Short mmCIF file of C-alpha atoms in Angstrom, two decimals:
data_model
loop_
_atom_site.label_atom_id
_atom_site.label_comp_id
_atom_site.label_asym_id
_atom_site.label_seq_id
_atom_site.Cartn_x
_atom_site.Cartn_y
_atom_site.Cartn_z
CA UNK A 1 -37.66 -66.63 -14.30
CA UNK A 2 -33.96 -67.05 -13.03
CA UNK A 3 -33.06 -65.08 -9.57
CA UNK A 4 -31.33 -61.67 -10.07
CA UNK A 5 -28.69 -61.83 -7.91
CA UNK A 6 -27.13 -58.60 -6.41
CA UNK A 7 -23.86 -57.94 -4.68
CA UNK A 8 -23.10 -54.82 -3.13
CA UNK A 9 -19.87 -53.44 -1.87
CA UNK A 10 -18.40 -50.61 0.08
CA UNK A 11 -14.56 -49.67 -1.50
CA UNK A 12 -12.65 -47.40 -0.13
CA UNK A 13 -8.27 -46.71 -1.11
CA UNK A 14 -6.15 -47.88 -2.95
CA UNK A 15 -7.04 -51.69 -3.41
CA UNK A 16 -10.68 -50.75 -3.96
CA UNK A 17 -10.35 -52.11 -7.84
CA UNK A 18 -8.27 -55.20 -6.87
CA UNK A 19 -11.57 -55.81 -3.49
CA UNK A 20 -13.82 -54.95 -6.23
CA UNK A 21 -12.92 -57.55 -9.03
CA UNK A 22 -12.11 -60.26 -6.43
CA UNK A 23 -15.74 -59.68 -5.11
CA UNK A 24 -17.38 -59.43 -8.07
CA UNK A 25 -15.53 -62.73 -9.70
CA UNK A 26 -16.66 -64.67 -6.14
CA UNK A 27 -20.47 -63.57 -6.36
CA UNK A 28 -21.01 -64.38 -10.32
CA UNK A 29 -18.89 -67.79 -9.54
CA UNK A 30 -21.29 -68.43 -6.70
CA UNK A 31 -24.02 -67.89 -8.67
CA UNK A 32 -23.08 -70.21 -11.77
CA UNK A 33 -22.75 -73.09 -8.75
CA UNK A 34 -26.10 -72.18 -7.35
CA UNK A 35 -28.48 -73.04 -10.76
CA UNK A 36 -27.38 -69.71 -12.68
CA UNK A 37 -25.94 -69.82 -16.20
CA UNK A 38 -22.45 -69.71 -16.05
CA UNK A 39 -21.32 -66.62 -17.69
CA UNK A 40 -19.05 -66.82 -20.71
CA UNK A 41 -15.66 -65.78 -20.28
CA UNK A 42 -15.56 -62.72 -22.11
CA UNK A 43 -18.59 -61.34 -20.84
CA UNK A 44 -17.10 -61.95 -17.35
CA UNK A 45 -13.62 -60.53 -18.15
CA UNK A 46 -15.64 -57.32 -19.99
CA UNK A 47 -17.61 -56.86 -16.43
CA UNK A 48 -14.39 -57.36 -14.45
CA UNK A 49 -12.30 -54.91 -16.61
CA UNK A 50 -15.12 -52.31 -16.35
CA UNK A 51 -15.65 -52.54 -13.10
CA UNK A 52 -11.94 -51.94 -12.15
CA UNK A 53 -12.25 -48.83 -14.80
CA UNK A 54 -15.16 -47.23 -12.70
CA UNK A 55 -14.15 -48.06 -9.22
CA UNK A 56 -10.68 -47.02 -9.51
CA UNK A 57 -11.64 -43.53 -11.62
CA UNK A 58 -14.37 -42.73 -7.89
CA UNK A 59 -11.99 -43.50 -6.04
CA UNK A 60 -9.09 -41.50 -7.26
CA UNK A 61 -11.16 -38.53 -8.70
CA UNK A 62 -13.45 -38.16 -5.38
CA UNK A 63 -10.75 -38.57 -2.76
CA UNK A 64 -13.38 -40.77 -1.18
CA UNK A 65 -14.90 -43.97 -1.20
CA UNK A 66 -17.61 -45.47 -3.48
CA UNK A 67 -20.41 -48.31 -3.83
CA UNK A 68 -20.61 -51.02 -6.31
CA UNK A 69 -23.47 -52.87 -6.99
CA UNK A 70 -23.21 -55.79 -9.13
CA UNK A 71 -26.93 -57.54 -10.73
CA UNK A 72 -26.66 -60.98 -12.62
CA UNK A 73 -29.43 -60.93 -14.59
CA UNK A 74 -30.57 -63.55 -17.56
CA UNK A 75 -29.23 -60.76 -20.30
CA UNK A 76 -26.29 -59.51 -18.86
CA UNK A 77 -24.65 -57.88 -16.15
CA UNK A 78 -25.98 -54.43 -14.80
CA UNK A 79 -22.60 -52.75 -12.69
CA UNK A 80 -23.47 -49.22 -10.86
CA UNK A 81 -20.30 -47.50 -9.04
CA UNK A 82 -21.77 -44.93 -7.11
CA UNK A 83 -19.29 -42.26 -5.48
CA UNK A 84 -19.47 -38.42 -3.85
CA UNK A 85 -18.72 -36.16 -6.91
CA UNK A 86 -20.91 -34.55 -8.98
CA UNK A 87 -18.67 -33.60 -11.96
CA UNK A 88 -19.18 -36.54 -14.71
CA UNK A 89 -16.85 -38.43 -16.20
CA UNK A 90 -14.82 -36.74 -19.23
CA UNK A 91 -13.34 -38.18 -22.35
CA UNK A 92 -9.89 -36.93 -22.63
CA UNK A 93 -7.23 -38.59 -25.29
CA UNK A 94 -6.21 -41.92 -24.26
CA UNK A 95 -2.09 -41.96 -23.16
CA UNK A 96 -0.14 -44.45 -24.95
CA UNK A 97 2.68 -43.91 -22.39
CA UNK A 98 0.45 -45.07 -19.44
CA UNK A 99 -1.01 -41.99 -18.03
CA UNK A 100 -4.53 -42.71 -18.70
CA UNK A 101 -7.68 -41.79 -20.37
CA UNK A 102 -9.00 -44.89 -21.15
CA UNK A 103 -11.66 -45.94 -18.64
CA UNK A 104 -14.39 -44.02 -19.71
CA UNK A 105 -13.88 -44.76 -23.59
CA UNK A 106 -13.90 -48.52 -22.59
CA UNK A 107 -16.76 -48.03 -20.69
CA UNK A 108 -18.70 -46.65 -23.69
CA UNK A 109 -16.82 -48.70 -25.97
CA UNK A 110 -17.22 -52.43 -24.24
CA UNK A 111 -20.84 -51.57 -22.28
CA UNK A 112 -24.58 -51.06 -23.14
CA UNK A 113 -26.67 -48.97 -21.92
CA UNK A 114 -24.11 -46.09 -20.10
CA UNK A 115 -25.90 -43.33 -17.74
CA UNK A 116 -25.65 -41.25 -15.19
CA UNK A 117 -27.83 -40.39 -12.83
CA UNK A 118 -27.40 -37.17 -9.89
CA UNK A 119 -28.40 -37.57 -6.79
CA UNK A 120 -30.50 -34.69 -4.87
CA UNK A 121 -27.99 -35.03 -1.62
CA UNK A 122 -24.99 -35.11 -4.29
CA UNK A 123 -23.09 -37.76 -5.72
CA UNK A 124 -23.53 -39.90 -8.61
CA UNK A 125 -24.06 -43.24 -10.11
CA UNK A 126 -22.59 -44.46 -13.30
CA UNK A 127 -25.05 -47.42 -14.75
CA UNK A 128 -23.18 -49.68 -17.56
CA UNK A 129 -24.52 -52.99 -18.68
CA UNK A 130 -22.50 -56.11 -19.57
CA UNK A 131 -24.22 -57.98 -22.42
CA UNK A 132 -24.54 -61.59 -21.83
#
């Protein structure tokens, strides 16, 4: 059975995406040299584009910080963003002049397996899977 690798990361400001999808590129590029299955390019660039969605939405819409956990796994790629708010994410009608609302429709759109889960002390996490 191959390993299931993890990374896990601690964002905070404004280059929190940019941390976030240099990170995440360096771990699953890491793992691809150390026996893994290289991941195909669009799978990777699907993870890496979701990710950015999902860290920079927690970071902008909490006024905090957030976690990202990244696990490789044989199927796919399992990305949780985990930040202070409780309100969930809404859909709201993309902007075709730039000002948004696409994340979480790309999110549903490009990923497997979306949920969120509440946390007791508050907070969320936002599950999305990357099909290999």
């Amino acid at each position: 059975m191959p390993l299931h690798l993890i990374l896990h990361l601690d964002l905070h400001g404004r280059s929190a995406a940019a941390q976030a999808r240099r990170a995440t590129r360096a771990h699953l590029a890491a793992a691809a040299t150390s026996g893994e299955e290289s991941l195909p390019p669009l799978t990777m660039d699907t993870a890496l584009l979701l990710i950015s969605e999902l860290v920079t939405n927690a970071v902008r819409h909490t006024g905090g910080g957030c976690l990202l956990e990244v696990r490789l796994a044989s199927d796919g790629i399992d990305i949780e963003v985990t930040d202070t708010s409780d309100a969930e994410p809404e859909s709201r009608r993309p902007d075709r002049r730039g000002e948004g609302g696409w994340g979480w429709h790309l999110v549903n759109r490009l990923g497997s397996d979306v949920g969120i889960r509440h946390h007791a002390a508050g907070g969320k996490t936002i599950h999305v899977r990357v099909p290999r």
